[in-house]
Coordinates of C-alpha atoms and ligand atoms in Angstrom, one line a residue:
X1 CA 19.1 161.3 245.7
X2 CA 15.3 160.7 245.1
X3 CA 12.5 159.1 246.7
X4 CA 8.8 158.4 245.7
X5 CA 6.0 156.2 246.2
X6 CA 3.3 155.3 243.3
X7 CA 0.2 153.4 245.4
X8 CA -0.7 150.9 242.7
X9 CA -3.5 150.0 245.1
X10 CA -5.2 150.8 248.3
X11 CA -4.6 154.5 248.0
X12 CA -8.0 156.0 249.3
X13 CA -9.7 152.7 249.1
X14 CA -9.6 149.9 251.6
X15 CA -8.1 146.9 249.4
X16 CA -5.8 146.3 246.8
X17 CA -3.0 147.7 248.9
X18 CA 0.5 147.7 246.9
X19 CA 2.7 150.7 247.5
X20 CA 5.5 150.7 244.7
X21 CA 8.6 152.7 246.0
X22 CA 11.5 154.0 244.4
X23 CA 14.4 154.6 245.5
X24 CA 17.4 156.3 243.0
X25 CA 15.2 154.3 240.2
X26 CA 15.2 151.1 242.6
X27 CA 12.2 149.9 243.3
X28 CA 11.0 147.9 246.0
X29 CA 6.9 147.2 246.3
X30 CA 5.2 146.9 249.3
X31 CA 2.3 144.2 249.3
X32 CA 0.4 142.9 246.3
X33 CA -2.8 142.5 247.3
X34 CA -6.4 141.9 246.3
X35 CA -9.7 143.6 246.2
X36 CA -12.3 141.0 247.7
X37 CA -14.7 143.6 247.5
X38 CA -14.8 143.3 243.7
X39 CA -18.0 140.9 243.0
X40 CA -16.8 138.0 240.3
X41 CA -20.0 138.9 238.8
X42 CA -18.4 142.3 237.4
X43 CA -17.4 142.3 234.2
X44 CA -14.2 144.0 234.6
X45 CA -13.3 141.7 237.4
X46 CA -10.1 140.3 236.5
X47 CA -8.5 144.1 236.1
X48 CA -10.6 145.3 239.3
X49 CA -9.3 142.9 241.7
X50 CA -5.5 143.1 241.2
X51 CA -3.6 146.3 241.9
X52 CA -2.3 148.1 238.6
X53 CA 1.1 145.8 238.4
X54 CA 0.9 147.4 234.9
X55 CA 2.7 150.6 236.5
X56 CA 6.0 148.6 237.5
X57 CA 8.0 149.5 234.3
X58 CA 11.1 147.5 235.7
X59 CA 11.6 144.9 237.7
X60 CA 12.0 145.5 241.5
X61 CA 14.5 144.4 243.7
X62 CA 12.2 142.8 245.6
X63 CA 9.1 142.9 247.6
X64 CA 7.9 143.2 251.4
X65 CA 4.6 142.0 252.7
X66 CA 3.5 143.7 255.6
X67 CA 1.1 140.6 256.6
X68 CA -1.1 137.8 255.2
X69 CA -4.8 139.4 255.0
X70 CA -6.1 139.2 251.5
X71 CA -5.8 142.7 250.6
X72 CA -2.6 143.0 251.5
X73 CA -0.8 139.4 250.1
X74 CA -3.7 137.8 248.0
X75 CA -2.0 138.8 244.9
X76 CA 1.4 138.2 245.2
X77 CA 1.6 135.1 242.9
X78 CA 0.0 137.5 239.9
X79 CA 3.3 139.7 240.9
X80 CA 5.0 136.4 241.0
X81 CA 3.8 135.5 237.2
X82 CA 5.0 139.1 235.7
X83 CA 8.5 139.4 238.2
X84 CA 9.6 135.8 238.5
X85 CA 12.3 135.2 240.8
X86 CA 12.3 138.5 242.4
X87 CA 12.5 138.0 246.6
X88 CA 9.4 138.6 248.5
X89 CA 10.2 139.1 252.3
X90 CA 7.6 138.3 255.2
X91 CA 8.0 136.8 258.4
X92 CA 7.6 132.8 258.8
X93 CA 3.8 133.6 260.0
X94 CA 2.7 135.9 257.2
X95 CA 4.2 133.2 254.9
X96 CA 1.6 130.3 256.5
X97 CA -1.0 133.2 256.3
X98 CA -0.3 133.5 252.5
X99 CA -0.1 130.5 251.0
X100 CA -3.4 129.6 252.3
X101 CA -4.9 132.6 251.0
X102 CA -3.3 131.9 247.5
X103 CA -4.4 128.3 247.6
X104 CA -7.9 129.2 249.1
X105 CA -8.4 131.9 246.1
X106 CA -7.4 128.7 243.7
X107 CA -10.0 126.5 245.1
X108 CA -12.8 129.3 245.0
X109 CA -12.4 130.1 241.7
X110 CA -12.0 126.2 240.2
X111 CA -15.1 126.1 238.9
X112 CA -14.2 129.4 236.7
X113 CA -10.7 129.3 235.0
X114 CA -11.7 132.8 233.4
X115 CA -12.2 134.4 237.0
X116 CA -8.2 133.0 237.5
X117 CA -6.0 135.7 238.8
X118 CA -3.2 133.4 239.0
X119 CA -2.4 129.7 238.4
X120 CA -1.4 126.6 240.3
X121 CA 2.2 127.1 238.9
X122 CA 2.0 130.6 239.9
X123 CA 1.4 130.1 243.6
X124 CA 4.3 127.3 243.2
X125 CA 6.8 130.5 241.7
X126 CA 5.6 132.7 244.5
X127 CA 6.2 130.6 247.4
X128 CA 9.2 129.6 246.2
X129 CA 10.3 133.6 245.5
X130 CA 9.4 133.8 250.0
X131 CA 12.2 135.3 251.6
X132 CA 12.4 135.3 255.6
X133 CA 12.1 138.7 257.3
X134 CA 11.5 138.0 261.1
X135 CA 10.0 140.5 263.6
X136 CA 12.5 142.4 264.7
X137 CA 14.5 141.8 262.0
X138 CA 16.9 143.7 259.8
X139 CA 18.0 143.0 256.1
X140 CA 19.9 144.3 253.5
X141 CA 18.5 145.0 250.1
X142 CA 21.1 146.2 248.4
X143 CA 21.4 149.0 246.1
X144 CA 22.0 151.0 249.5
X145 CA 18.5 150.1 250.8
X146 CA 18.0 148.5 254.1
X147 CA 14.4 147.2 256.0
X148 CA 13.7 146.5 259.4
X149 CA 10.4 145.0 260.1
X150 CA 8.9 146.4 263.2
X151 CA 5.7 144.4 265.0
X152 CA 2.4 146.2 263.9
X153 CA 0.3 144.5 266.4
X154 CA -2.8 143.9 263.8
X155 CA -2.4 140.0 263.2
X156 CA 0.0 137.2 264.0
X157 CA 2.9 138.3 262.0
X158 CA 2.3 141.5 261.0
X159 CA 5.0 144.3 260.3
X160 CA 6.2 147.5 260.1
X161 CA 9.0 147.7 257.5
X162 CA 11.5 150.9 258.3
X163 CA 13.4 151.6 255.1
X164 CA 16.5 153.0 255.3
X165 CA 18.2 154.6 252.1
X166 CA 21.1 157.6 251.9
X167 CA 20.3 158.5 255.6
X168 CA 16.4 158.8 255.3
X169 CA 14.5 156.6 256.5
X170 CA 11.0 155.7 255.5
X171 CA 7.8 154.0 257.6
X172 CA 5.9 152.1 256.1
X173 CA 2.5 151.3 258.8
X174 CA 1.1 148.7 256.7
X175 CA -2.0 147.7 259.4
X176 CA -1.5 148.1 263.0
X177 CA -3.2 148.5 265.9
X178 CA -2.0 150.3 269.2
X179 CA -4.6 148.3 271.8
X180 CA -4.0 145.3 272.7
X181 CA -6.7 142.8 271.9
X182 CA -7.1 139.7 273.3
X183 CA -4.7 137.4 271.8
X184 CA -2.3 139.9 270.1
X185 CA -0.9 142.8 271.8
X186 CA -0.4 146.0 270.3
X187 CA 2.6 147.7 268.5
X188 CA 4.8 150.0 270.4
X189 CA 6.7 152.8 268.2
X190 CA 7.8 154.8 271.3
X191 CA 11.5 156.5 270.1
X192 CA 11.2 155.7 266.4
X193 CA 11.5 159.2 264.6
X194 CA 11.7 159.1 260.6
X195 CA 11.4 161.1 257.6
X196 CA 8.6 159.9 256.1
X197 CA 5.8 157.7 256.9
X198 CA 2.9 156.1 254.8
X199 CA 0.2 154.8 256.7
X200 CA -3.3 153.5 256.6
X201 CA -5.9 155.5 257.8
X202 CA -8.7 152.9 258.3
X203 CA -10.2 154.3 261.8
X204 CA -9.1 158.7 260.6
X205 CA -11.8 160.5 261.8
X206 CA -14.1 157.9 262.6
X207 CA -15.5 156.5 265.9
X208 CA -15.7 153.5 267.3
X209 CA -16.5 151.5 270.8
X210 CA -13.5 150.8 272.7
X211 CA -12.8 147.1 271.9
X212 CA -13.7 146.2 276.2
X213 CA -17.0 147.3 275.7
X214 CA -17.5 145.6 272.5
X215 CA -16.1 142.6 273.8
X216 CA -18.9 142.7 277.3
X217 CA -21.9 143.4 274.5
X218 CA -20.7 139.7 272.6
X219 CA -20.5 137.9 275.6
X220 CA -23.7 139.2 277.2
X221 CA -25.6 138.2 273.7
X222 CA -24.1 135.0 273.2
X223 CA -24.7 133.9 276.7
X224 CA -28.4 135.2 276.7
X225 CA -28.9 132.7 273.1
X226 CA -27.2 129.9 274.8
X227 CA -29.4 130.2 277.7
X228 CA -32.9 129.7 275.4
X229 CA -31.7 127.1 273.7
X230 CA -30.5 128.9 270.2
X231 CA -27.8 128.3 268.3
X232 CA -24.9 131.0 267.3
X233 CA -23.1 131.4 264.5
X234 CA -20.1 133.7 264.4
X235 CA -19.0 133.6 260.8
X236 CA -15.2 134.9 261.1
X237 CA -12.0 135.9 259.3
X238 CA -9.7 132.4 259.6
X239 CA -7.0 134.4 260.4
X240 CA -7.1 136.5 263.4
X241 CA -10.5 137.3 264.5
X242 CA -11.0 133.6 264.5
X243 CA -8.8 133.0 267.0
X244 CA -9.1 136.6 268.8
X245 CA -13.5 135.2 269.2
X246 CA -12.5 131.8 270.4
X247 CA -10.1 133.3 273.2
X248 CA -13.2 135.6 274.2
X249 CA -15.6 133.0 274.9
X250 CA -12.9 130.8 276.4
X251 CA -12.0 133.5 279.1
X252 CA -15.7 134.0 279.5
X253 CA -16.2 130.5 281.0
X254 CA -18.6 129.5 278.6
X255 CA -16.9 126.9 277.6
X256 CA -17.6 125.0 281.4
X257 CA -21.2 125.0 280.1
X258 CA -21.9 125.0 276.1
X259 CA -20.3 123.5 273.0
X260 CA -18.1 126.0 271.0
X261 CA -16.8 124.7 267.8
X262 CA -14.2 125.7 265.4
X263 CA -14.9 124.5 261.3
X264 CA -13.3 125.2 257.9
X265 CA -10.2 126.9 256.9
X266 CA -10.1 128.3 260.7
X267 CA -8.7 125.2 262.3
X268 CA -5.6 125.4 260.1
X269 CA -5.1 129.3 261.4
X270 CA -5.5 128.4 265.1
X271 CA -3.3 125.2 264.7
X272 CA -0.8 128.2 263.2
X273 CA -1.1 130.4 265.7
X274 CA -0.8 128.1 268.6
X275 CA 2.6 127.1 267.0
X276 CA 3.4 130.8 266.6
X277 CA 1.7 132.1 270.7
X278 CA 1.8 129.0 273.1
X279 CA 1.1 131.4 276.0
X280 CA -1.7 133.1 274.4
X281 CA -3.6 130.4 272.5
X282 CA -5.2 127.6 274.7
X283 CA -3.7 124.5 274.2
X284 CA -6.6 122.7 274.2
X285 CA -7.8 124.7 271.0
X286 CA -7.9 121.5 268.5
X287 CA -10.2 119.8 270.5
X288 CA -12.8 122.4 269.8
X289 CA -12.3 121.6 265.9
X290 CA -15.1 120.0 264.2
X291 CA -13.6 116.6 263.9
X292 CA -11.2 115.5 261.3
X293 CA -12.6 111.7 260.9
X294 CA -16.1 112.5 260.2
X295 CA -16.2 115.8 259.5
X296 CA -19.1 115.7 257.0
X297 CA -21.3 113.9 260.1
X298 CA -19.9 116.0 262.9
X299 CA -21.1 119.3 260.7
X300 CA -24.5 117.7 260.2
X301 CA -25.1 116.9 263.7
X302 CA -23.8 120.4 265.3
X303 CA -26.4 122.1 262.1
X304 CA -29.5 120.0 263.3
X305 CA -29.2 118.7 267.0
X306 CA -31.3 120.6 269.3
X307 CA -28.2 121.5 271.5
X308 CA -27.1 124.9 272.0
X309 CA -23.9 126.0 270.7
X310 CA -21.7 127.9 268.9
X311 CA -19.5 128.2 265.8
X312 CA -16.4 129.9 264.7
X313 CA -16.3 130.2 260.8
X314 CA -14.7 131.6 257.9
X315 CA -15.6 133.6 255.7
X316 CA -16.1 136.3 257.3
X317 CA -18.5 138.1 254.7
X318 CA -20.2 134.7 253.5
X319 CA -18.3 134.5 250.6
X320 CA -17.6 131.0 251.1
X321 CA -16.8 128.0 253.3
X322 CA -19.1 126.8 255.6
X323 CA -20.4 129.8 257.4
X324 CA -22.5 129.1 254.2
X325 CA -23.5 125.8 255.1
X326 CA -24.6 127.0 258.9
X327 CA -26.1 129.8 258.3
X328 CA -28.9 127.9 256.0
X329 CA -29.2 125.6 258.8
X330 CA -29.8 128.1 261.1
X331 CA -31.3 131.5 260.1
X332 CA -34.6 130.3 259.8
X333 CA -34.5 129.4 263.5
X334 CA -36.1 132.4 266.2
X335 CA -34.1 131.2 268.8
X336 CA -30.7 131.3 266.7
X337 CA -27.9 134.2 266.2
X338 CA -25.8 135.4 263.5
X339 CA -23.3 137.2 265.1
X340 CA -20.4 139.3 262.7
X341 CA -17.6 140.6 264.2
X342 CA -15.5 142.2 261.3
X343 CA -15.9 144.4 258.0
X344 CA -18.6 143.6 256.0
X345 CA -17.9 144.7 252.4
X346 CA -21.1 146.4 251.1
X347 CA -20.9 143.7 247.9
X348 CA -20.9 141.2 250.2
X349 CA -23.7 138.4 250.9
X350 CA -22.7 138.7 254.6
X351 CA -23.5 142.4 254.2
X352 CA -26.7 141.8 253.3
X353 CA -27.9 139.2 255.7
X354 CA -26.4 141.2 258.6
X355 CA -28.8 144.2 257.3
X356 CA -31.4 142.5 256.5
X357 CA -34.6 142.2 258.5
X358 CA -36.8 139.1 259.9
X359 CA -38.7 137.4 257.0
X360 CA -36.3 138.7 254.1
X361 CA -35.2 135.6 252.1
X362 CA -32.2 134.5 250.8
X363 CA -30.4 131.6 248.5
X364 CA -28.1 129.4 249.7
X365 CA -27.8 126.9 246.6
X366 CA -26.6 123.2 247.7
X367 CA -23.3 122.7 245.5
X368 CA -22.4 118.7 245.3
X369 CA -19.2 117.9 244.3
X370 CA -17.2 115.1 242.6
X371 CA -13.9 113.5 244.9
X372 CA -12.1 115.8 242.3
X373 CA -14.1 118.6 242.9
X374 CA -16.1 119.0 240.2
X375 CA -19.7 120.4 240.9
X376 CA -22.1 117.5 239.5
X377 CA -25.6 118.9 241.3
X378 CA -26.6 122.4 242.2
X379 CA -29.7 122.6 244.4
X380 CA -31.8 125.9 245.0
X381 CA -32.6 126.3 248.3
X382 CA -34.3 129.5 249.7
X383 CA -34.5 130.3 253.7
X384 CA -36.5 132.9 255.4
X385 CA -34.4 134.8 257.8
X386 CA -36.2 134.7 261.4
X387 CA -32.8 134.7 263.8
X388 CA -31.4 137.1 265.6
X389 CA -28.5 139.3 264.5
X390 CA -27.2 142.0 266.5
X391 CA -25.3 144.9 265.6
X392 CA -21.9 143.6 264.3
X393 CA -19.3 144.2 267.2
X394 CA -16.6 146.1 266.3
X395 CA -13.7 143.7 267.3
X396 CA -11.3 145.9 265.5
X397 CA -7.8 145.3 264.7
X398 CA -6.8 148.5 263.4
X399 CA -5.3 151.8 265.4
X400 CA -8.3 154.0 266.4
X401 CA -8.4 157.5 265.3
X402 CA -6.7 159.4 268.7
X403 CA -4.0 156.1 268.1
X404 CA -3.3 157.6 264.5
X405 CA -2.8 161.0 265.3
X406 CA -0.4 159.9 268.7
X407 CA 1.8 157.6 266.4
X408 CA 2.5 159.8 263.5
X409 CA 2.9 162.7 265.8
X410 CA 5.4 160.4 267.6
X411 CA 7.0 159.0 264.7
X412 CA 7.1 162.9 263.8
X413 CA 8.1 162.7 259.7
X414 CA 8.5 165.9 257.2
X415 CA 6.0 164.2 255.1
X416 CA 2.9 161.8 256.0
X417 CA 1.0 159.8 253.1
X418 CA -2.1 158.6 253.7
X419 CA -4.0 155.6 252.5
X420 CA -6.3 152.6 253.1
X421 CA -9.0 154.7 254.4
X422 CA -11.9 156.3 253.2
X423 CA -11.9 159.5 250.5
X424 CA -13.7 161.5 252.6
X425 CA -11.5 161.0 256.1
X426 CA -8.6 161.3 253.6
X427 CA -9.3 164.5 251.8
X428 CA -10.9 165.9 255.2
X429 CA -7.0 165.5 256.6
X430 CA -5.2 166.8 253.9
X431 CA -7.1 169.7 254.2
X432 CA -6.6 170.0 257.8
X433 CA -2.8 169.1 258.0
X434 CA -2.7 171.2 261.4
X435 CA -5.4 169.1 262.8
X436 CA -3.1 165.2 262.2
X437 CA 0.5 166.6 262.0
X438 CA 1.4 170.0 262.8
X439 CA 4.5 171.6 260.6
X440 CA 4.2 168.4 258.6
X441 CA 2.7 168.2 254.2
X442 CA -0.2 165.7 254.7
X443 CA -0.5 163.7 251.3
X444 CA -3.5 161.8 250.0
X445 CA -2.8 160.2 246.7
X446 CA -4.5 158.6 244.0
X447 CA -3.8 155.0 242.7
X448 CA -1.4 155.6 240.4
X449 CA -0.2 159.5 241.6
X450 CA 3.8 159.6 242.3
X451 CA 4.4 161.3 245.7
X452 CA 7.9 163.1 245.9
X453 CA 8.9 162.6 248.9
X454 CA 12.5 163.5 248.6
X455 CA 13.4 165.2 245.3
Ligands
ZN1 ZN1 -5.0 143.6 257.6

């Protein structure tokens, strides 16, 4: 019997995760995801972005995705394109997650078919090739393969798949977080013991503010912005942090006194995850959307009334969407905040406004569209950044570093892979294999290294 893993992606990098395992010369990958640090100014874009599918020399028996963030799902319709019909398991959330990541990459990159990853047709072959795998549940693979999926805390959705093959079984973490936060609670591997595991390593050897006092640092700042009349913008993930902001200042009791809105492709993932967590999601959540009737008026009014306020927003990094569209209303304003909350990639536009100082300048170009979308004006427009931005607070959804070490040393394998972390924290651990996991190999691989785990 023999077992390996290839990371085709994501190995000592965060993004691009896709984990291709084998198992007596079955293969079964682990997410296909994408790279959204890779700037589509990059010449070798097209190769940068997508993990190396290149590597799969037959086709698998089918796919798991641990949950439907961009680096972690984004590319499963290329996967889709080269392996057609092969199954792709997720639970029903990471499925809604997906598809509007795949159709969201579509509509970014319709302007520029060369930038194209995948195609119309092949998000239609992908979401066709979705196979249910609910949280908590078991299927068979064949081949003498089994999965479980166990709930990784992270996002809505997210899992843990447990492979189980000859009597070894295998742990996959995919992301996970051990705290709860406010709207997802955290994963709980108490009495699962296994063989092997490969897990991220986002948070290894890295600090970070505990997420209560991050979460008493937003709400101070946001209040004290309300209070002088400014405006704040909190340009967000849609899926997750969105929702995990918006149930922050809702349990703060702002809400009795200011306007909070929710715009863009955010009020589909709160919609989703109020279907998915009634209890945890307030019900009133879609009336904080920016109105569906007028949408284009509503946005205009929130961006130039002189009412204080705030707004939930993808993207995240300002890659897109209409965090764009707020944040050139409202940067040059004193008595405005930009407020980020996640990862800022260091390529990313977000990146640099969050860094940047008062009176550094920026484009934000005016793009009018056709009703079918095609651009027919673009208008340069420069601002002169004089709002506030604080610190980003570290809202994390990943396990911290003393949660890492407790769950591997609970989960107690012969052999512990690490990736989606940094080189450094990753090299630092295999070096120090006493220091994460006494008595067991500590691996770091390369993209593209096979790791034996069972010969
Ligand atoms: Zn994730």
């Amino acid at each position: 019997m023999s077992i390996s893993v290839v990371p085709l992606g994501g190995a000592k990098e965060i993004g691009g995760s896709s984990y291709l395992f084998e198992f007596d010369g079955e293969l079964v990958l682990v997410d296909c995801g994408l790279r959204p640090g890779v700037s589509r100014d990059d010449p070798d874009y097209l190769t940068k972005v997508v993990p190396n599918l290149d590597l799969i020399k037959k086709t698998p028996v089918c796919v798991v995705t641990t949950h439907g963030h961009l680096d972690h799902a984004g590319a499963s319709p290329t996967f889709s394109r080269m392996f057609p019909g092969v199954p792709n398991y997720m639970s029903e959330e990471t499925r809604a997650f997906s598809s509007l990541q795949w159709n969201d990459t579509l509509k970014i990159d319709r302007d520029r078919p060369h930038l194209r990853v995948f195609s119309e047709g092949d998000v239609t072959a992908c979401q066709k090739a979705v196979r249910p795998l609910p949280i908590g549940g078991c299927i068979d693979l064949g081949h003498g393969i089994s999965v479980e999926a166990i709930r990784a805390g992270h996002i809505l959705g997210a899992i843990s798949p447990k492979f189980k093959f000859k009597g070894k079984t295998i742990f996959v973490s995919g992301d996970f977080s051990c705290q709860d936060q406010t709207v997802i609670s955290g994963a709980n591997f108490d009495g699962i013991k296994v063989d092997f595991v490969l897990s991220e390593a986002t948070y290894l050897a890295r600090s970070r503010q505990s997420f209560g006092i991050e979460k008493g640092r937003f709400i101070a700042d946001v209040l004290s912005v309300l209070r002088r009349g400014g405006k704040v913008l909190i340009p967000a993930f849609s899926i997750g942090r969105s929702q995990e902001v918006y149930q922050i200042l809702r349990e703060s009791g702002l809400f009795e006194q200011f306007d909070i809105w929710i715009d863009g492709g955010a009020t589909y993932t709160s919609k989703v995850s109020l279907r998915y967590l009634p209890d945890k999601i307030d019900p009133d959540i879609e009336k904080h959307f920016v109105s569906k009737e007028d949408r284009g008026a509503h946005r205009h009014n929130i961006c130039h009334d002189d009412k204080p306020c705030v707004v939930i927003v993808p993207s995240g990094m300002l890659e897109g969407g209409y965090a764009i569209s707020y944040t050139r209303a409202w940067i040059g304003g004193n008595k405005n905040a930009l407020m980020f909350t996640g990862y800022l990639d260091p390529n990313t536009l977000g990146y640099r406004v969050c860094y940047s100082r008062d009176g550094d300048e920026f484009d934000f170009p005016i793009i009018k569209r056709s009703r079918d979308g095609e651009i027919t004006k673009i208008i340069p427009v420069a601002r002169v950044r004089h709002c506030l931005i604080p610190d980003p607070y570290q809202f994390s959804a990943h396990a911290a570093h003393e949660d890492l070490l407790a769950t591997w040393r609970g989960l107690n394998p012969k052999k512990l892979v690490l990736v989606h972390g940094s080189p450094e924290n990753i090299n630092w651990a295999v070096q120090n294999p006493n220091e994460i996991l006494p008595g067991a190999e500590v691996i770091g691989p390369q993209n593209g290294e096979r790791i034996i785990l069972e010969p």
